[in-house]
Amino acid sequence: LPPGFDVNAGDQWMQAAIGIAVLKDGAYEKGEFSRENWTILPALIEGGFVNSQTERPHVVFKDGKTYVFTISHKSTASPDCPMPDGVYGFVSDEGLFGKYRPLNSTGLVLGNPSSAPYQSYSHFVDQEGYIQSFIDTIPAPGQDVENPGVYRIGGTLAPTVKIEIEGDRTFVTQVL
């Protein structure tokens, strides 16, 4: 931890990471998927004291850089680091196993609006910058989004969003 930084009670559980495991040669062909046949490599990205969960990490290689995208949730964030449900991204100039920095300074690439904090999830960013996601739940008209009671179930694809990725910045350019 940086000097002078205090960890609040419970934040020690905020230890999300994105990593890679490699299956030993020949194990796939033999159907041997037990734990001892995997080698866990060092984490690509760690979110110590920030978040307890990252989901669906995926990689995009573009313009000599490596981008790792993941999704996370307001409910899994440390109270000290409030964040919306959404897709988060990180970039490395040193390849897949290089040092990463958050896109847009915070990591947030596309977040749910405060008026519908759980509207979409399961984001996926493709090589061209199109983000696909799934509509989760939408507050019913007149509902308090912080204390919603009953939500309407989305149950379908959300609109596709196009982003431009330029170095360590992303920009929404289109909603389809």
PDB file of C-alpha atoms in Angstrom:
ATOM      1  CA  LEU A   1       0.000   0.000   0.000  1.00  0.00           C
ATOM      2  CA  PRO A   2       1.156   3.546  -0.622  1.00  0.00           C
ATOM      3  CA  PRO A   3       2.388   5.387   2.484  1.00  0.00           C
ATOM      4  CA  GLY A   4      -0.472   6.982   4.408  1.00  0.00           C
ATOM      5  CA  PHE A   5      -3.154   4.814   2.791  1.00  0.00           C
ATOM      6  CA  ASP A   6      -5.512   3.141   5.247  1.00  0.00           C
ATOM      7  CA  VAL A   7      -7.525   0.026   4.541  1.00  0.00           C
ATOM      8  CA  ASN A   8     -11.058   0.025   5.900  1.00  0.00           C
ATOM      9  CA  ALA A   9     -12.587  -3.021   7.556  1.00  0.00           C
ATOM     10  CA  GLY A  10     -13.626  -5.566   4.949  1.00  0.00           C
ATOM     11  CA  ASP A  11     -11.450  -4.132   2.178  1.00  0.00           C
ATOM     12  CA  GLN A  12      -8.931  -6.955   2.615  1.00  0.00           C
ATOM     13  CA  TRP A  13     -11.501  -9.115   0.790  1.00  0.00           C
ATOM     14  CA  MET A  14     -11.415  -6.793  -2.224  1.00  0.00           C
ATOM     15  CA  GLN A  15      -8.810  -8.808  -4.138  1.00  0.00           C
ATOM     16  CA  ALA A  16     -10.066  -9.269  -7.703  1.00  0.00           C
ATOM     17  CA  ALA A  17      -7.503 -10.372 -10.274  1.00  0.00           C
ATOM     18  CA  ILE A  18      -7.330 -11.368 -13.916  1.00  0.00           C
ATOM     19  CA  GLY A  19      -4.922 -14.172 -14.620  1.00  0.00           C
ATOM     20  CA  ILE A  20      -4.064 -16.991 -16.943  1.00  0.00           C
ATOM     21  CA  ALA A  21      -3.744 -20.700 -16.288  1.00  0.00           C
ATOM     22  CA  VAL A  22      -1.961 -22.998 -18.728  1.00  0.00           C
ATOM     23  CA  LEU A  23      -2.934 -26.636 -19.178  1.00  0.00           C
ATOM     24  CA  LYS A  24       0.096 -28.946 -19.322  1.00  0.00           C
ATOM     25  CA  ASP A  25       1.057 -30.405 -22.691  1.00  0.00           C
ATOM     26  CA  GLY A  26      -0.962 -33.474 -23.608  1.00  0.00           C
ATOM     27  CA  ALA A  27      -3.491 -33.104 -20.770  1.00  0.00           C
ATOM     28  CA  TYR A  28      -6.273 -31.877 -23.074  1.00  0.00           C
ATOM     29  CA  GLU A  29      -5.991 -34.863 -25.398  1.00  0.00           C
ATOM     30  CA  LYS A  30      -6.128 -37.197 -22.409  1.00  0.00           C
ATOM     31  CA  GLY A  31      -9.054 -35.361 -20.793  1.00  0.00           C
ATOM     32  CA  GLU A  32      -6.961 -34.674 -17.689  1.00  0.00           C
ATOM     33  CA  PHE A  33      -8.275 -31.371 -16.384  1.00  0.00           C
ATOM     34  CA  SER A  34      -7.600 -31.803 -12.666  1.00  0.00           C
ATOM     35  CA  ARG A  35      -5.915 -29.003 -10.724  1.00  0.00           C
ATOM     36  CA  GLU A  36      -2.437 -30.539 -10.785  1.00  0.00           C
ATOM     37  CA  ASN A  37      -2.407 -30.356 -14.607  1.00  0.00           C
ATOM     38  CA  TRP A  38      -2.649 -26.562 -14.623  1.00  0.00           C
ATOM     39  CA  THR A  39       0.070 -23.971 -14.116  1.00  0.00           C
ATOM     40  CA  ILE A  40      -1.173 -20.683 -12.682  1.00  0.00           C
ATOM     41  CA  LEU A  41       0.773 -17.754 -14.130  1.00  0.00           C
ATOM     42  CA  PRO A  42       1.203 -14.428 -12.325  1.00  0.00           C
ATOM     43  CA  ALA A  43      -1.861 -12.172 -12.458  1.00  0.00           C
ATOM     44  CA  LEU A  44      -2.109  -9.811 -15.417  1.00  0.00           C
ATOM     45  CA  ILE A  45      -4.140  -7.266 -13.448  1.00  0.00           C
ATOM     46  CA  GLU A  46      -4.931  -7.071  -9.736  1.00  0.00           C
ATOM     47  CA  GLY A  47      -7.589  -4.909  -8.103  1.00  0.00           C
ATOM     48  CA  GLY A  48      -6.435  -5.028  -4.522  1.00  0.00           C
ATOM     49  CA  PHE A  49      -8.647  -3.082  -2.113  1.00  0.00           C
ATOM     50  CA  VAL A  50     -10.831  -1.909  -5.017  1.00  0.00           C
ATOM     51  CA  ASN A  51     -13.120  -4.746  -6.046  1.00  0.00           C
ATOM     52  CA  SER A  52     -13.841  -8.355  -5.147  1.00  0.00           C
ATOM     53  CA  GLN A  53     -14.878  -9.505  -8.601  1.00  0.00           C
ATOM     54  CA  THR A  54     -14.022  -9.150 -12.253  1.00  0.00           C
ATOM     55  CA  GLU A  55     -15.927 -11.154 -14.828  1.00  0.00           C
ATOM     56  CA  ARG A  56     -15.537 -12.274 -18.419  1.00  0.00           C
ATOM     57  CA  PRO A  57     -12.053 -10.894 -19.100  1.00  0.00           C
ATOM     58  CA  HIS A  58     -11.128 -10.774 -22.753  1.00  0.00           C
ATOM     59  CA  VAL A  59      -8.206  -9.428 -24.759  1.00  0.00           C
ATOM     60  CA  VAL A  60      -8.007  -7.158 -27.809  1.00  0.00           C
ATOM     61  CA  PHE A  61      -4.717  -6.577 -29.648  1.00  0.00           C
ATOM     62  CA  LYS A  62      -4.672  -3.231 -31.478  1.00  0.00           C
ATOM     63  CA  ASP A  63      -1.982  -0.899 -32.801  1.00  0.00           C
ATOM     64  CA  GLY A  64       0.812  -2.746 -30.998  1.00  0.00           C
ATOM     65  CA  LYS A  65      -0.957  -2.552 -27.638  1.00  0.00           C
ATOM     66  CA  THR A  66      -2.737  -5.191 -25.554  1.00  0.00           C
ATOM     67  CA  TYR A  67      -6.124  -4.306 -24.108  1.00  0.00           C
ATOM     68  CA  VAL A  68      -7.815  -6.350 -21.393  1.00  0.00           C
ATOM     69  CA  PHE A  69     -11.521  -5.721 -20.865  1.00  0.00           C
ATOM     70  CA  THR A  70     -13.599  -7.061 -17.986  1.00  0.00           C
ATOM     71  CA  ILE A  71     -16.914  -6.326 -16.356  1.00  0.00           C
ATOM     72  CA  SER A  72     -17.597  -5.516 -12.761  1.00  0.00           C
ATOM     73  CA  HIS A  73     -20.411  -4.421 -10.511  1.00  0.00           C
ATOM     74  CA  LYS A  74     -21.346  -1.672  -8.097  1.00  0.00           C
ATOM     75  CA  SER A  75     -22.204  -4.382  -5.557  1.00  0.00           C
ATOM     76  CA  THR A  76     -18.691  -5.907  -5.632  1.00  0.00           C
ATOM     77  CA  ALA A  77     -16.777  -2.623  -5.295  1.00  0.00           C
ATOM     78  CA  SER A  78     -15.195  -1.376  -2.118  1.00  0.00           C
ATOM     79  CA  PRO A  79     -17.325   1.307  -0.438  1.00  0.00           C
ATOM     80  CA  ASP A  80     -14.237   3.516  -0.784  1.00  0.00           C
ATOM     81  CA  CYS A  81     -14.240   3.082  -4.578  1.00  0.00           C
ATOM     82  CA  PRO A  82     -17.812   3.517  -5.785  1.00  0.00           C
ATOM     83  CA  MET A  83     -18.201   2.388  -9.377  1.00  0.00           C
ATOM     84  CA  PRO A  84     -21.075   1.629 -11.724  1.00  0.00           C
ATOM     85  CA  ASP A  85     -21.827  -1.742 -13.250  1.00  0.00           C
ATOM     86  CA  GLY A  86     -20.074  -1.715 -16.586  1.00  0.00           C
ATOM     87  CA  VAL A  87     -17.130  -2.671 -18.742  1.00  0.00           C
ATOM     88  CA  TYR A  88     -13.643  -1.722 -17.578  1.00  0.00           C
ATOM     89  CA  GLY A  89     -10.446  -1.737 -19.598  1.00  0.00           C
ATOM     90  CA  PHE A  90      -6.687  -1.735 -19.186  1.00  0.00           C
ATOM     91  CA  VAL A  91      -3.848  -1.274 -21.673  1.00  0.00           C
ATOM     92  CA  SER A  92      -0.276  -2.525 -21.875  1.00  0.00           C
ATOM     93  CA  ASP A  93       2.441  -1.341 -24.251  1.00  0.00           C
ATOM     94  CA  GLU A  94       4.543  -4.405 -23.322  1.00  0.00           C
ATOM     95  CA  GLY A  95       2.369  -7.283 -24.568  1.00  0.00           C
ATOM     96  CA  LEU A  96       0.048  -9.657 -22.763  1.00  0.00           C
ATOM     97  CA  PHE A  97       2.311 -10.066 -19.727  1.00  0.00           C
ATOM     98  CA  GLY A  98       3.364  -6.420 -19.537  1.00  0.00           C
ATOM     99  CA  LYS A  99       2.462  -3.707 -17.077  1.00  0.00           C
ATOM    100  CA  TYR A 100      -1.141  -2.448 -17.416  1.00  0.00           C
ATOM    101  CA  ARG A 101      -2.690   0.924 -16.749  1.00  0.00           C
ATOM    102  CA  PRO A 102      -6.419   1.709 -16.607  1.00  0.00           C
ATOM    103  CA  LEU A 103      -8.093   3.131 -19.691  1.00  0.00           C
ATOM    104  CA  ASN A 104      -9.533   6.625 -19.285  1.00  0.00           C
ATOM    105  CA  SER A 105      -7.520   6.990 -16.039  1.00  0.00           C
ATOM    106  CA  THR A 106     -10.196   5.117 -14.028  1.00  0.00           C
ATOM    107  CA  GLY A 107     -10.639   1.939 -16.070  1.00  0.00           C
ATOM    108  CA  LEU A 108     -14.293   2.692 -16.832  1.00  0.00           C
ATOM    109  CA  VAL A 109     -15.062   2.257 -20.541  1.00  0.00           C
ATOM    110  CA  LEU A 110     -18.866   2.078 -20.475  1.00  0.00           C
ATOM    111  CA  GLY A 111     -20.999   2.238 -17.335  1.00  0.00           C
ATOM    112  CA  ASN A 112     -24.681   1.891 -16.656  1.00  0.00           C
ATOM    113  CA  PRO A 113     -26.454   5.197 -16.037  1.00  0.00           C
ATOM    114  CA  SER A 114     -27.409   6.102 -12.469  1.00  0.00           C
ATOM    115  CA  SER A 115     -31.078   6.098 -13.547  1.00  0.00           C
ATOM    116  CA  ALA A 116     -30.825   2.383 -14.477  1.00  0.00           C
ATOM    117  CA  PRO A 117     -27.797   1.024 -12.582  1.00  0.00           C
ATOM    118  CA  TYR A 118     -28.436  -2.610 -13.525  1.00  0.00           C
ATOM    119  CA  GLN A 119     -29.679  -2.152 -17.084  1.00  0.00           C
ATOM    120  CA  SER A 120     -26.977  -4.210 -18.791  1.00  0.00           C
ATOM    121  CA  TYR A 121     -24.226  -6.676 -18.047  1.00  0.00           C
ATOM    122  CA  SER A 122     -22.020  -9.299 -19.692  1.00  0.00           C
ATOM    123  CA  HIS A 123     -20.267  -6.756 -21.888  1.00  0.00           C
ATOM    124  CA  PHE A 124     -17.917  -7.962 -24.616  1.00  0.00           C
ATOM    125  CA  VAL A 125     -15.624  -5.658 -26.601  1.00  0.00           C
ATOM    126  CA  ASP A 126     -14.618  -7.003 -30.012  1.00  0.00           C
ATOM    127  CA  GLN A 127     -11.541  -6.215 -32.114  1.00  0.00           C
ATOM    128  CA  GLU A 128     -13.336  -3.368 -33.917  1.00  0.00           C
ATOM    129  CA  GLY A 129     -14.555  -1.696 -30.702  1.00  0.00           C
ATOM    130  CA  TYR A 130     -18.164  -2.854 -30.797  1.00  0.00           C
ATOM    131  CA  ILE A 131     -19.525  -3.584 -27.329  1.00  0.00           C
ATOM    132  CA  GLN A 132     -22.212  -6.224 -27.043  1.00  0.00           C
ATOM    133  CA  SER A 133     -24.102  -6.685 -23.792  1.00  0.00           C
ATOM    134  CA  PHE A 134     -27.277  -8.130 -22.341  1.00  0.00           C
ATOM    135  CA  ILE A 135     -30.170  -6.235 -20.783  1.00  0.00           C
ATOM    136  CA  ASP A 136     -30.485  -7.357 -17.184  1.00  0.00           C
ATOM    137  CA  THR A 137     -33.149  -5.429 -15.348  1.00  0.00           C
ATOM    138  CA  ILE A 138     -34.823  -2.071 -15.829  1.00  0.00           C
ATOM    139  CA  PRO A 139     -36.558  -0.147 -13.038  1.00  0.00           C
ATOM    140  CA  ALA A 140     -40.301   0.082 -13.498  1.00  0.00           C
ATOM    141  CA  PRO A 141     -41.595   3.611 -14.119  1.00  0.00           C
ATOM    142  CA  GLY A 142     -41.574   5.684 -10.934  1.00  0.00           C
ATOM    143  CA  GLN A 143     -39.363   3.308  -8.960  1.00  0.00           C
ATOM    144  CA  ASP A 144     -36.528   4.489  -6.745  1.00  0.00           C
ATOM    145  CA  VAL A 145     -33.378   3.065  -8.396  1.00  0.00           C
ATOM    146  CA  GLU A 146     -31.533   2.826  -5.057  1.00  0.00           C
ATOM    147  CA  ASN A 147     -34.391   0.890  -3.437  1.00  0.00           C
ATOM    148  CA  PRO A 148     -36.090  -0.609  -6.455  1.00  0.00           C
ATOM    149  CA  GLY A 149     -38.368  -3.318  -5.110  1.00  0.00           C
ATOM    150  CA  VAL A 150     -39.381  -5.043  -8.344  1.00  0.00           C
ATOM    151  CA  TYR A 151     -37.539  -4.614 -11.612  1.00  0.00           C
ATOM    152  CA  ARG A 152     -38.700  -5.401 -15.103  1.00  0.00           C
ATOM    153  CA  ILE A 153     -36.602  -8.206 -16.591  1.00  0.00           C
ATOM    154  CA  GLY A 154     -34.784  -7.228 -19.783  1.00  0.00           C
ATOM    155  CA  GLY A 155     -33.919 -10.686 -21.107  1.00  0.00           C
ATOM    156  CA  THR A 156     -32.533  -9.621 -24.487  1.00  0.00           C
ATOM    157  CA  LEU A 157     -29.528  -8.017 -26.141  1.00  0.00           C
ATOM    158  CA  ALA A 158     -28.810  -4.413 -25.232  1.00  0.00           C
ATOM    159  CA  PRO A 159     -28.066  -1.889 -27.965  1.00  0.00           C
ATOM    160  CA  THR A 160     -24.599  -2.314 -29.465  1.00  0.00           C
ATOM    161  CA  VAL A 161     -22.243   0.539 -28.605  1.00  0.00           C
ATOM    162  CA  LYS A 162     -19.260   1.437 -30.802  1.00  0.00           C
ATOM    163  CA  ILE A 163     -16.151   2.838 -29.157  1.00  0.00           C
ATOM    164  CA  GLU A 164     -12.924   4.123 -30.627  1.00  0.00           C
ATOM    165  CA  ILE A 165      -9.812   2.982 -28.798  1.00  0.00           C
ATOM    166  CA  GLU A 166      -6.916   5.424 -29.019  1.00  0.00           C
ATOM    167  CA  GLY A 167      -3.925   4.599 -26.838  1.00  0.00           C
ATOM    168  CA  ASP A 168      -5.130   4.734 -23.246  1.00  0.00           C
ATOM    169  CA  ARG A 169      -8.456   6.475 -24.040  1.00  0.00           C
ATOM    170  CA  THR A 170     -11.796   5.264 -25.350  1.00  0.00           C
ATOM    171  CA  PHE A 171     -14.608   7.290 -26.890  1.00  0.00           C
ATOM    172  CA  VAL A 172     -18.237   6.301 -27.520  1.00  0.00           C
ATOM    173  CA  THR A 173     -18.909   7.068 -31.177  1.00  0.00           C
ATOM    174  CA  GLN A 174     -22.172   5.304 -31.912  1.00  0.00           C
ATOM    175  CA  VAL A 175     -25.118   3.534 -30.318  1.00  0.00           C
ATOM    176  CA  LEU A 176     -26.771   1.056 -32.688  1.00  0.00           C
TER     177      LEU A 176
END
